[in-house]
Tab-separated table of C-alpha atoms in Angstrom:
chain	number	residue	atom	x	y	z
A	1	MET	CA	0.000	0.000	0.000
A	2	TYR	CA	1.287	3.420	-0.903
A	3	ALA	CA	0.397	6.909	0.289
A	4	PRO	CA	1.183	10.108	-1.653
A	5	LEU	CA	4.922	9.810	-1.073
A	6	ILE	CA	6.308	10.868	-4.404
A	7	THR	CA	5.538	14.079	-6.180
A	8	LYS	CA	6.585	16.137	-9.148
A	9	PRO	CA	8.763	19.231	-8.620
A	10	GLY	CA	6.875	22.305	-7.479
A	11	SER	CA	4.812	20.434	-4.924
A	12	SER	CA	5.423	23.112	-2.285
A	13	LEU	CA	2.620	25.113	-3.929
A	14	GLU	CA	0.199	22.305	-3.048
A	15	ARG	CA	1.096	22.552	0.634
A	16	LYS	CA	-0.636	25.677	1.838
A	17	THR	CA	1.344	26.602	4.908
A	18	GLY	CA	-0.135	30.050	5.608
A	19	SER	CA	-1.960	28.627	8.620
A	20	TRP	CA	1.391	28.497	10.418
A	21	ARG	CA	1.361	32.319	10.569
A	22	THR	CA	1.273	33.631	14.122
A	23	ASN	CA	-0.609	36.778	15.062
A	24	LEU	CA	0.504	39.381	12.530
A	25	ARG	CA	0.294	39.605	8.763
A	26	PRO	CA	1.648	42.228	6.324
A	27	LYS	CA	-0.812	44.754	4.997
A	28	PHE	CA	0.307	46.356	1.713
A	29	LEU	CA	-0.992	49.915	1.948
A	30	GLN	CA	-0.381	50.618	-1.787
A	31	LYS	CA	-0.035	54.379	-1.214
A	32	ASP	CA	3.649	55.356	-1.343
A	33	CYS	CA	5.083	52.281	-3.090
A	34	ILE	CA	7.928	53.019	-5.530
A	35	ALA	CA	8.132	49.446	-6.892
A	36	CYS	CA	11.700	48.988	-5.579
A	37	ARG	CA	10.873	45.237	-5.169
A	38	LEU	CA	12.862	44.942	-1.915
A	39	CYS	CA	9.881	43.240	-0.252
A	40	TYR	CA	9.661	40.773	-3.140
A	41	LEU	CA	13.411	40.022	-2.851
A	42	ILE	CA	13.566	39.609	0.922
A	43	CYS	CA	10.469	37.429	1.351
A	44	PRO	CA	11.738	34.008	2.543
A	45	GLU	CA	8.576	32.347	1.229
A	46	GLY	CA	8.720	33.955	-2.207
A	47	CYS	CA	5.045	34.700	-1.864
A	48	ILE	CA	5.065	38.432	-2.666
A	49	SER	CA	4.081	39.457	-6.175
A	50	GLY	CA	3.513	42.722	-8.057
A	51	LYS	CA	5.010	44.778	-10.870
A	52	GLU	CA	3.929	48.394	-10.960
A	53	LYS	CA	3.899	50.897	-8.105
A	54	ASN	CA	1.187	50.202	-5.529
A	55	THR	CA	0.412	46.727	-6.916
A	56	PHE	CA	2.416	44.520	-4.549
A	57	ILE	CA	0.597	41.896	-2.426
A	58	SER	CA	1.453	38.899	-0.266
A	59	ASP	CA	-0.157	35.482	-0.796
A	60	TYR	CA	-1.588	34.616	2.626
A	61	ASN	CA	-1.782	30.925	1.629
A	62	TYR	CA	1.976	30.844	2.229
A	63	CYS	CA	2.951	34.018	4.169
A	64	LYS	CA	4.269	33.211	7.681
A	65	GLY	CA	4.009	36.762	8.969
A	66	CYS	CA	7.763	37.160	9.579
A	67	GLY	CA	7.543	40.912	8.939
A	68	LEU	CA	10.740	41.208	6.869
A	69	CYS	CA	8.836	42.957	4.049
A	70	ALA	CA	7.463	45.565	6.439
A	71	GLY	CA	10.943	46.035	7.937
A	72	VAL	CA	12.720	46.476	4.594
A	73	CYS	CA	10.162	48.796	2.934
A	74	PRO	CA	11.913	52.202	2.493
A	75	LYS	CA	8.563	53.987	2.271
A	76	ASP	CA	6.905	52.328	5.314
A	77	ASP	CA	4.162	51.281	2.934
A	78	ILE	CA	3.752	47.824	4.518
A	79	GLU	CA	2.232	47.492	7.985
A	80	MET	CA	2.053	44.437	10.215
A	81	VAL	CA	-1.553	44.149	11.367
A	82	PRO	CA	-3.260	41.673	13.666
A	83	GLU	CA	-4.783	38.615	12.054
A	84	GLY	CA	-8.474	39.135	11.406
A	85	GLU	CA	-8.272	42.877	10.722
A	86	THR	CA	-10.054	43.484	7.448
A	87	LYS	CA	-9.882	47.217	6.947
B	1	MET	CA	28.324	-25.741	-2.930
B	2	LYS	CA	29.123	-26.620	0.666
B	3	GLU	CA	32.045	-24.777	2.174
B	4	PHE	CA	33.545	-24.201	5.608
B	5	LEU	CA	33.312	-20.445	6.048
B	6	GLU	CA	33.364	-17.690	8.626
B	7	GLY	CA	29.943	-16.095	9.167
B	8	SER	CA	31.029	-12.696	7.872
B	9	ARG	CA	32.528	-14.268	4.765
B	10	THR	CA	29.304	-16.210	4.275
B	11	VAL	CA	27.404	-12.925	4.229
B	12	ALA	CA	29.864	-11.291	1.825
B	13	ARG	CA	29.702	-14.257	-0.558
B	14	THR	CA	25.909	-14.222	-0.454
B	15	VAL	CA	25.711	-10.480	-1.000
B	16	ARG	CA	28.004	-10.847	-4.009
B	17	LEU	CA	25.493	-13.287	-5.509
B	18	CYS	CA	22.774	-10.657	-5.037
B	19	ARG	CA	24.688	-8.285	-7.387
B	20	PRO	CA	24.290	-5.006	-5.470
B	21	GLY	CA	25.231	-1.963	-7.558
B	22	VAL	CA	26.278	0.100	-4.545
B	23	ILE	CA	27.756	-0.874	-1.185
B	24	ALA	CA	28.493	1.698	1.486
B	25	ALA	CA	29.518	0.932	5.034
B	26	TYR	CA	31.655	2.128	7.890
B	27	PRO	CA	33.734	-0.380	9.824
B	28	ILE	CA	32.570	-1.415	13.278
B	29	THR	CA	33.350	-4.441	15.372
B	30	PRO	CA	32.094	-7.171	14.957
B	31	GLN	CA	30.693	-6.373	11.521
B	32	THR	CA	33.882	-5.242	9.803
B	33	HIS	CA	34.823	-8.549	8.139
B	34	ILE	CA	31.666	-8.422	6.028
B	35	VAL	CA	32.419	-5.155	4.269
B	36	GLU	CA	36.163	-5.821	4.289
B	37	ASP	CA	35.469	-8.924	2.208
B	38	LEU	CA	33.090	-7.058	-0.079
B	39	ALA	CA	35.597	-4.239	-0.575
B	40	GLN	CA	38.214	-6.831	-1.536
B	41	MET	CA	35.821	-8.461	-4.005
B	42	VAL	CA	35.158	-5.103	-5.654
B	43	ALA	CA	38.894	-4.274	-5.745
B	44	ASP	CA	39.665	-7.695	-7.272
B	45	GLY	CA	37.021	-7.251	-9.948
B	46	GLU	CA	34.964	-10.170	-8.638
B	47	LEU	CA	31.989	-7.939	-7.932
B	48	ASP	CA	30.800	-5.240	-10.325
B	49	SER	CA	29.724	-2.766	-7.685
B	50	GLN	CA	30.610	0.677	-6.408
B	51	PHE	CA	32.061	0.461	-2.918
B	52	ILE	CA	31.682	3.913	-1.423
B	53	ASN	CA	33.823	4.789	1.577
B	54	VAL	CA	32.132	7.094	4.050
B	55	GLU	CA	32.963	8.868	7.284
B	56	SER	CA	30.138	7.482	9.428
B	57	GLU	CA	27.205	5.097	9.496
B	58	HIS	CA	24.869	8.045	9.048
B	59	SER	CA	26.575	8.671	5.715
B	60	ALA	CA	26.662	4.965	4.824
B	61	ALA	CA	22.911	4.704	5.264
B	62	SER	CA	22.412	7.949	3.347
B	63	VAL	CA	24.521	6.675	0.442
B	64	VAL	CA	22.533	3.445	0.108
B	65	LEU	CA	19.322	5.472	0.447
B	66	GLY	CA	20.439	7.551	-2.523
B	67	ALA	CA	21.509	4.496	-4.501
B	68	VAL	CA	18.142	2.772	-4.146
B	69	ALA	CA	16.353	6.056	-4.862
B	70	ALA	CA	18.273	6.089	-8.158
B	71	GLY	CA	17.028	2.556	-8.854
B	72	VAL	CA	20.089	0.522	-7.885
B	73	ARG	CA	20.174	-2.470	-5.535
B	74	ALA	CA	22.256	-1.571	-2.487
B	75	PHE	CA	23.759	-3.148	0.619
B	76	SER	CA	25.182	-2.037	3.923
B	77	ALA	CA	26.209	-3.679	7.160
B	78	THR	CA	26.678	-2.325	10.636
B	79	SER	CA	26.431	-3.033	14.353
B	80	SER	CA	25.495	-1.491	17.684
B	81	GLN	CA	26.381	2.236	17.838
B	82	GLY	CA	26.586	2.204	14.058
B	83	LEU	CA	23.005	1.039	13.719
B	84	LEU	CA	21.870	3.676	16.176
B	85	LEU	CA	23.706	6.329	14.167
B	86	MET	CA	21.865	5.005	11.099
B	87	ALA	CA	18.553	5.108	12.918
B	88	GLU	CA	17.473	8.502	11.659
B	89	VAL	CA	18.253	7.531	8.078
B	90	ILE	CA	16.535	4.151	8.455
B	91	PHE	CA	13.274	5.908	9.291
B	92	ASN	CA	13.763	7.933	6.083
B	93	ILE	CA	14.593	4.858	3.982
B	94	ALA	CA	11.421	3.176	5.216
B	95	GLY	CA	9.327	6.323	4.848
B	96	MET	CA	10.533	6.792	1.266
B	97	ARG	CA	9.756	3.103	0.649
B	98	LEU	CA	13.235	2.202	-0.575
B	99	PRO	CA	14.059	-1.507	-0.426
B	100	LEU	CA	17.601	-2.420	0.589
B	101	VAL	CA	19.252	-4.886	2.929
B	102	ILE	CA	21.378	-4.063	5.952
B	103	VAL	CA	23.054	-6.869	7.867
B	104	ASN	CA	23.392	-6.079	11.544
B	105	ALA	CA	25.993	-7.881	13.617
B	106	ASN	CA	24.090	-7.767	16.886
B	107	ARG	CA	26.132	-6.116	19.621
B	108	ALA	CA	25.413	-4.431	22.938
B	109	VAL	CA	24.967	-0.677	23.151
B	110	SER	CA	27.113	1.751	25.207
B	111	ALA	CA	27.589	2.832	27.970
B	112	PRO	CA	29.600	1.068	29.234
B	113	ILE	CA	31.243	0.288	25.930
B	114	ASN	CA	30.870	-3.348	25.080
B	115	ILE	CA	31.618	-5.045	21.777
B	116	TRP	CA	29.932	-8.360	22.567
B	117	ASN	CA	26.595	-9.767	21.584
B	118	ASP	CA	23.067	-8.930	22.563
B	119	HIS	CA	20.009	-7.683	20.637
B	120	GLN	CA	19.539	-4.224	22.124
B	121	ASP	CA	20.778	-2.453	18.984
B	122	SER	CA	18.354	-3.903	16.450
B	123	VAL	CA	15.239	-4.072	18.631
B	124	THR	CA	15.744	-0.379	19.324
B	125	VAL	CA	14.954	0.418	15.653
B	126	ARG	CA	11.975	-1.941	15.537
B	127	ASP	CA	9.454	0.878	15.001
B	128	ALA	CA	11.104	2.378	11.888
B	129	GLY	CA	9.247	0.380	9.240
B	130	ILE	CA	12.199	-1.892	8.459
B	131	LEU	CA	11.615	-5.648	8.173
B	132	GLN	CA	13.647	-7.558	10.751
B	133	PHE	CA	14.858	-11.144	10.566
B	134	TYR	CA	16.998	-12.999	13.125
B	135	ALA	CA	19.269	-15.914	12.267
B	136	GLU	CA	20.256	-18.901	14.382
B	137	ASN	CA	23.261	-19.978	12.323
B	138	ASN	CA	25.328	-18.879	9.345
B	139	GLN	CA	23.297	-20.824	6.798
B	140	GLU	CA	20.230	-19.035	8.010
B	141	VAL	CA	21.957	-15.634	7.754
B	142	ALA	CA	22.802	-16.321	4.118
B	143	ASP	CA	19.290	-17.556	3.354
B	144	LEU	CA	17.684	-14.591	5.117
B	145	VAL	CA	19.784	-12.107	3.125
B	146	LEU	CA	18.305	-13.605	-0.056
B	147	LEU	CA	14.800	-13.659	1.408
B	148	ALA	CA	15.139	-10.075	2.668
B	149	TYR	CA	15.988	-8.728	-0.800
B	150	ARG	CA	13.190	-10.733	-2.362
B	151	VAL	CA	10.514	-9.584	0.088
B	152	GLY	CA	11.703	-5.990	0.383
B	153	GLU	CA	11.877	-5.511	-3.397
B	154	ASP	CA	8.438	-7.003	-3.994
B	155	PRO	CA	6.493	-4.113	-5.600
B	156	LYS	CA	3.673	-4.632	-3.105
B	157	ILE	CA	6.131	-4.068	-0.232
B	158	SER	CA	9.086	-1.871	-1.251
B	159	LEU	CA	10.609	-1.650	2.228
B	160	PRO	CA	14.095	-2.029	3.698
B	161	ALA	CA	15.108	-5.106	5.655
B	162	LEU	CA	17.501	-5.729	8.521
B	163	VAL	CA	19.052	-9.192	8.743
B	164	CYS	CA	20.360	-9.770	12.253
B	165	MET	CA	23.204	-12.126	13.102
B	166	ASP	CA	24.721	-12.463	16.539
B	167	GLY	CA	28.034	-10.610	16.781
B	168	TYR	CA	31.077	-12.906	17.194
B	169	ILE	CA	28.914	-15.984	17.799
B	170	LEU	CA	27.939	-15.987	14.132
B	171	THR	CA	30.059	-13.266	12.505
B	172	HIS	CA	33.315	-14.852	13.660
B	173	GLY	CA	32.105	-18.456	13.899
B	174	HIS	CA	33.070	-20.947	11.194
B	175	GLU	CA	30.399	-23.334	9.933
B	176	VAL	CA	29.684	-25.455	6.889
B	177	VAL	CA	27.324	-23.484	4.673
B	178	ASP	CA	25.727	-24.211	1.339
B	179	ILE	CA	26.455	-21.214	-0.893
B	180	PRO	CA	23.975	-21.292	-3.781
B	181	GLU	CA	24.779	-21.090	-7.480
B	182	GLN	CA	24.582	-17.708	-9.198
B	183	LYS	CA	21.861	-18.924	-11.553
B	184	GLN	CA	19.704	-20.050	-8.612
B	185	VAL	CA	20.071	-16.631	-6.979
B	186	ASP	CA	19.332	-14.852	-10.270
B	187	LYS	CA	16.136	-16.870	-10.542
B	188	PHE	CA	15.041	-16.131	-6.974
B	189	LEU	CA	16.177	-12.527	-7.158
B	190	PRO	CA	15.646	-11.078	-10.623
B	191	GLU	CA	16.951	-7.653	-11.563
B	192	PHE	CA	15.708	-4.932	-9.223
B	193	GLN	CA	12.612	-3.191	-10.601
B	194	PRO	CA	12.083	-0.117	-8.421
B	195	VAL	CA	8.533	1.064	-7.865
B	196	VAL	CA	9.803	4.619	-8.179
B	197	LYS	CA	13.218	6.037	-8.949
B	198	LEU	CA	14.924	9.350	-9.440
B	199	ASP	CA	15.245	10.091	-13.136
B	200	PRO	CA	16.392	13.423	-14.623
B	201	GLU	CA	14.095	12.837	-17.621
B	202	ASN	CA	11.119	12.568	-15.317
B	203	PRO	CA	11.887	14.594	-12.186
B	204	GLU	CA	10.243	13.552	-8.946
B	205	THR	CA	10.646	14.444	-5.299
B	206	MET	CA	10.885	11.810	-2.564
B	207	GLY	CA	10.357	12.484	1.091
B	208	TYR	CA	8.859	15.911	0.569
B	209	LEU	CA	6.904	17.831	3.196
B	210	GLY	CA	4.176	15.673	4.697
B	211	THR	CA	1.753	18.159	6.182
B	212	PRO	CA	-0.890	17.055	8.720
B	213	GLU	CA	-3.232	16.590	5.735
B	214	ILE	CA	-1.171	13.703	4.293
B	215	TYR	CA	1.435	12.528	6.832
B	216	MET	CA	-0.838	10.140	8.689
B	217	GLU	CA	-1.743	8.350	5.462
B	218	THR	CA	1.943	7.655	4.815
B	219	ARG	CA	2.235	6.004	8.243
B	220	TYR	CA	-0.994	4.070	7.723
B	221	ALA	CA	0.348	2.801	4.395
B	222	LEU	CA	3.562	1.667	6.115
B	223	GLN	CA	1.638	-0.236	8.780
B	224	GLU	CA	-0.683	-1.904	6.252
B	225	THR	CA	2.273	-2.805	4.043
B	226	MET	CA	4.126	-4.347	6.984
B	227	LEU	CA	1.113	-6.564	7.588
B	228	GLU	CA	0.879	-7.419	3.870
B	229	ALA	CA	4.549	-8.425	4.082
B	230	LEU	CA	3.506	-11.413	6.210
B	231	GLU	CA	1.901	-12.955	3.109
B	232	VAL	CA	4.799	-12.014	0.853
B	233	ILE	CA	7.267	-13.581	3.305
B	234	THR	CA	5.219	-16.780	3.256
B	235	SER	CA	5.146	-17.036	-0.539
B	236	ALA	CA	8.825	-16.041	-0.809
B	237	SER	CA	9.786	-18.781	1.633
B	238	GLN	CA	7.914	-21.360	-0.485
B	239	GLU	CA	9.677	-20.095	-3.595
B	240	PHE	CA	12.976	-20.247	-1.694
B	241	GLU	CA	12.502	-23.935	-0.927
B	242	ARG	CA	11.519	-24.648	-4.532
B	243	ILE	CA	14.647	-23.003	-5.949
B	244	PHE	CA	17.279	-23.804	-3.317
B	245	GLY	CA	15.968	-27.167	-2.151
B	246	ARG	CA	16.052	-26.413	1.560
B	247	ALA	CA	13.403	-25.088	3.880
B	248	LEU	CA	13.433	-21.555	5.226
B	249	PRO	CA	10.430	-21.258	7.540
B	250	PRO	CA	8.774	-17.872	7.044
B	251	PHE	CA	8.172	-16.717	10.626
B	252	TYR	CA	9.511	-19.200	13.137
B	253	GLU	CA	10.916	-22.657	13.596
B	254	ALA	CA	9.032	-24.950	15.977
B	255	TYR	CA	11.289	-27.423	17.737
B	256	LYS	CA	9.554	-30.265	19.597
B	257	LEU	CA	6.664	-27.964	20.290
B	258	GLU	CA	3.647	-30.171	19.412
B	259	ASP	CA	3.131	-31.743	22.836
B	260	ALA	CA	5.280	-29.334	24.866
B	261	GLU	CA	4.089	-28.337	28.326
B	262	ARG	CA	6.801	-25.733	28.662
B	263	ALA	CA	8.398	-23.803	25.806
B	264	ILE	CA	10.976	-21.088	25.301
B	265	VAL	CA	10.540	-18.379	22.679
B	266	ALA	CA	13.877	-16.878	21.589
B	267	MET	CA	15.619	-15.222	18.646
B	268	GLY	CA	19.084	-15.768	17.218
B	269	SER	CA	21.940	-18.136	17.923
B	270	VAL	CA	20.836	-18.955	21.463
B	271	ALA	CA	18.234	-21.211	19.812
B	272	GLY	CA	21.036	-23.691	19.112
B	273	THR	CA	21.850	-24.019	22.813
B	274	ILE	CA	18.166	-24.251	23.680
B	275	LYS	CA	17.678	-27.113	21.201
B	276	GLU	CA	20.432	-29.084	22.968
B	277	VAL	CA	18.798	-28.515	26.341
B	278	VAL	CA	15.402	-29.493	24.934
B	279	ASP	CA	16.908	-32.737	23.616
B	280	GLU	CA	18.474	-33.529	27.008
B	281	MET	CA	15.323	-32.743	28.973
B	282	ARG	CA	13.175	-34.717	26.519
B	283	GLN	CA	15.435	-37.727	27.211
B	284	GLU	CA	14.641	-37.246	30.879
B	285	GLY	CA	10.957	-37.363	29.954
B	286	GLN	CA	10.237	-33.633	30.322
B	287	LYS	CA	7.934	-32.207	27.690
B	288	VAL	CA	9.773	-29.062	26.690
B	289	GLY	CA	10.110	-27.267	23.371
B	290	LEU	CA	11.347	-24.201	21.537
B	291	LEU	CA	9.876	-21.629	19.227
B	292	LYS	CA	12.673	-19.848	17.415
B	293	LEU	CA	11.352	-16.509	16.214
B	294	ILE	CA	12.859	-15.565	12.831
B	295	THR	CA	10.603	-12.743	11.651
B	296	TYR	CA	10.354	-10.053	14.315
B	297	ARG	CA	9.043	-7.219	12.098
B	298	PRO	CA	6.389	-7.586	10.896
B	299	PHE	CA	5.393	-9.422	14.052
B	300	PRO	CA	3.604	-12.631	13.025
B	301	ALA	CA	1.090	-12.427	15.880
B	302	ASP	CA	-1.539	-14.812	14.463
B	303	ALA	CA	0.991	-17.452	13.471
B	304	LEU	CA	2.592	-17.318	16.918
B	305	TYR	CA	-0.788	-17.560	18.609
B	306	GLU	CA	-1.616	-20.703	16.650
B	307	ALA	CA	1.791	-22.225	17.339
B	308	LEU	CA	1.715	-21.556	21.066
B	309	GLU	CA	-1.929	-21.574	22.140
B	310	ASN	CA	-1.724	-25.121	23.510
B	311	VAL	CA	1.532	-24.642	25.420
B	312	PRO	CA	0.548	-23.915	29.034
B	313	GLU	CA	3.819	-22.261	30.107
B	314	ILE	CA	5.964	-20.066	27.918
B	315	ALA	CA	9.250	-18.299	28.609
B	316	VAL	CA	10.316	-15.451	26.349
B	317	LEU	CA	14.091	-15.378	26.493
B	318	GLU	CA	15.529	-12.074	25.316
B	319	LYS	CA	18.871	-10.405	24.866
B	320	ALA	CA	17.284	-6.976	25.178
B	321	ILE	CA	14.972	-4.983	27.413
B	322	SER	CA	12.918	-1.853	27.052
B	323	MET	CA	14.217	-0.110	30.166
B	324	GLY	CA	11.525	0.475	32.729
B	325	ALA	CA	9.169	-1.958	31.018
B	326	PHE	CA	9.696	-5.473	29.660
B	327	GLY	CA	11.532	-7.366	26.964
B	328	PRO	CA	10.273	-6.249	23.548
B	329	VAL	CA	9.303	-9.722	22.275
B	330	TYR	CA	7.630	-10.513	25.598
B	331	THR	CA	5.481	-7.395	25.235
B	332	ASP	CA	4.481	-8.287	21.677
B	333	LEU	CA	3.719	-11.901	22.533
B	334	LYS	CA	1.686	-10.988	25.612
B	335	ALA	CA	-0.297	-8.572	23.461
B	336	SER	CA	-0.977	-11.341	20.963
B	337	PHE	CA	-2.532	-13.462	23.712
B	338	GLN	CA	-4.326	-10.666	25.518
B	339	GLY	CA	-8.026	-11.406	25.906
B	340	LYS	CA	-7.750	-14.944	24.512
B	341	GLU	CA	-9.408	-17.769	26.379
B	342	ALA	CA	-7.124	-20.033	28.409
B	343	ALA	CA	-4.074	-17.996	27.395
B	344	PRO	CA	-0.765	-19.540	28.396
B	345	LYS	CA	1.243	-18.272	31.326
B	346	ILE	CA	3.934	-16.170	29.641
B	347	SER	CA	7.052	-15.128	31.541
B	348	GLY	CA	9.850	-12.859	30.396
B	349	PHE	CA	13.545	-13.471	30.962
B	350	VAL	CA	16.480	-11.238	30.083
B	351	ILE	CA	19.665	-13.133	29.412
B	352	GLY	CA	23.079	-12.874	27.830
B	353	LEU	CA	23.414	-9.088	27.696
B	354	GLY	CA	26.742	-7.720	26.491
B	355	GLY	CA	28.107	-11.161	25.701
B	356	ARG	CA	27.348	-12.799	29.060
B	357	ASP	CA	27.610	-16.487	28.279
B	358	VAL	CA	24.274	-18.304	28.000
B	359	SER	CA	25.045	-21.793	29.200
B	360	LYS	CA	22.922	-24.923	29.036
B	361	ASP	CA	22.527	-24.562	32.804
B	362	SER	CA	21.007	-21.105	32.329
B	363	ILE	CA	18.473	-22.472	29.835
B	364	ARG	CA	17.614	-25.347	32.150
B	365	ARG	CA	17.030	-22.900	34.997
B	366	VAL	CA	14.683	-20.877	32.783
B	367	PHE	CA	12.625	-24.017	32.162
B	368	GLU	CA	12.613	-24.661	35.928
B	369	GLU	CA	11.605	-21.065	36.704
B	370	LEU	CA	8.523	-21.617	34.552
B	371	ARG	CA	7.186	-23.910	37.267
B	372	GLY	CA	7.122	-20.906	39.608
B	373	PRO	CA	5.121	-17.679	39.503
B	374	GLN	CA	4.876	-15.640	36.321
B	375	THR	CA	7.744	-13.145	35.936
B	376	PRO	CA	7.608	-10.187	33.531
B	377	ALA	CA	11.318	-9.410	33.073
B	378	LYS	CA	13.607	-11.550	35.184
B	379	PHE	CA	17.341	-11.020	34.678
B	380	MET	CA	19.083	-14.389	34.566
B	381	ASP	CA	22.666	-15.021	35.714
B	382	VAL	CA	22.980	-11.525	37.141
B	383	LYS	CA	25.460	-10.922	39.966
B	384	THR	CA	23.427	-8.596	42.126
B	385	GLU	CA	26.267	-8.412	44.661
B	386	LEU	CA	28.178	-6.225	42.172
B	387	VAL	CA	25.373	-3.677	42.135
B	388	THR	CA	25.024	-1.159	44.947
B	389	ALA	CA	21.898	0.720	45.877
């Protein structure tokens, strides 16, 4: 008997690990963004995407809430907000 | 062909017949002769195999893991501390469902350091998902190596196997053994057909993240497969007899057990001594017998129940103990009889740790102890005067 033990490359996308996030998640304010892409580069999960100014977002299916994006943002355009805040 | 060989050499010669593509091992007493011989065979061109030198048993196990993952039959051997250092990797080998054979020269575990025989090393990795077989003599070691490859590589099973031989008693003991012909082995053990393998043309990942959504299924599959292995071992043992012309009982050997009123259950070379004592006591008119357990994982609970249900008094004689509890085989056997009507009285005895000699007198005293109250884990031949409170 076999369980799903073997997988094709890229399987990490199938494992949605965002539920491991603790109490804060990044909120992309999309006001003063200059599209420097530092948040995209520093994200250890590789789950930040965006191209133009004020278009960057984090995929909460994978984001662990480490806060590096908020820390690196030169324009303070990313805020760490408590989980559950919708505004 | 029958030859007079050292146990380790017997293993090396048998492994050569199995045509492993990769061998990796780290030397450790009393296993070293096995891989020394294999290394020599590779160096002399007698064995077309890669012998990979490594810096530890953890690496040795990792190398054979990688070899089997790439679709190549592989072999390793170890003992004692070495097996414990392999333990982490063995769980991975089993979890990735990679069949390979490791021969373990059973030796005590430190501290204090001790290079002599008992079974504490191998029973300690019993929960990993690795098949475990225990041999009484060198012929049986050779035969079990063949059986282990055959069962482990069966596509229904695809699991690693540990073949256990008593350190020194078997590894360094010389016996007449029947080494089979290459064509017999090739028939019993055709070319390895991996269920899955790493292939650059068709990339796959093994042992990837098992989140709570899927991990439990992988463990369930391991457990179910272990139980399925009981059937595969049975059919493989029939095929073994057909090809090699000698019996290799699948789970256990019953020795004068039919009408026995008292019986010992034991694994490994001590069975030889027990058989002699059984013969002597039978001559005196005492109805005693032996069940030599060969297959320890998977545990053949139903088969053992059927073999022992009519024996009123049973002693489980073990060269290992789960500290603070009981002997591991005792625990399993008691569980097999739990809740059954008129279950036998089963007592546990710990004997021969760290190479303490198991004499015929010791065995006789175990049979005599069975007349007394049930004991869960009685240490035999222990000099309590050497132990202070």
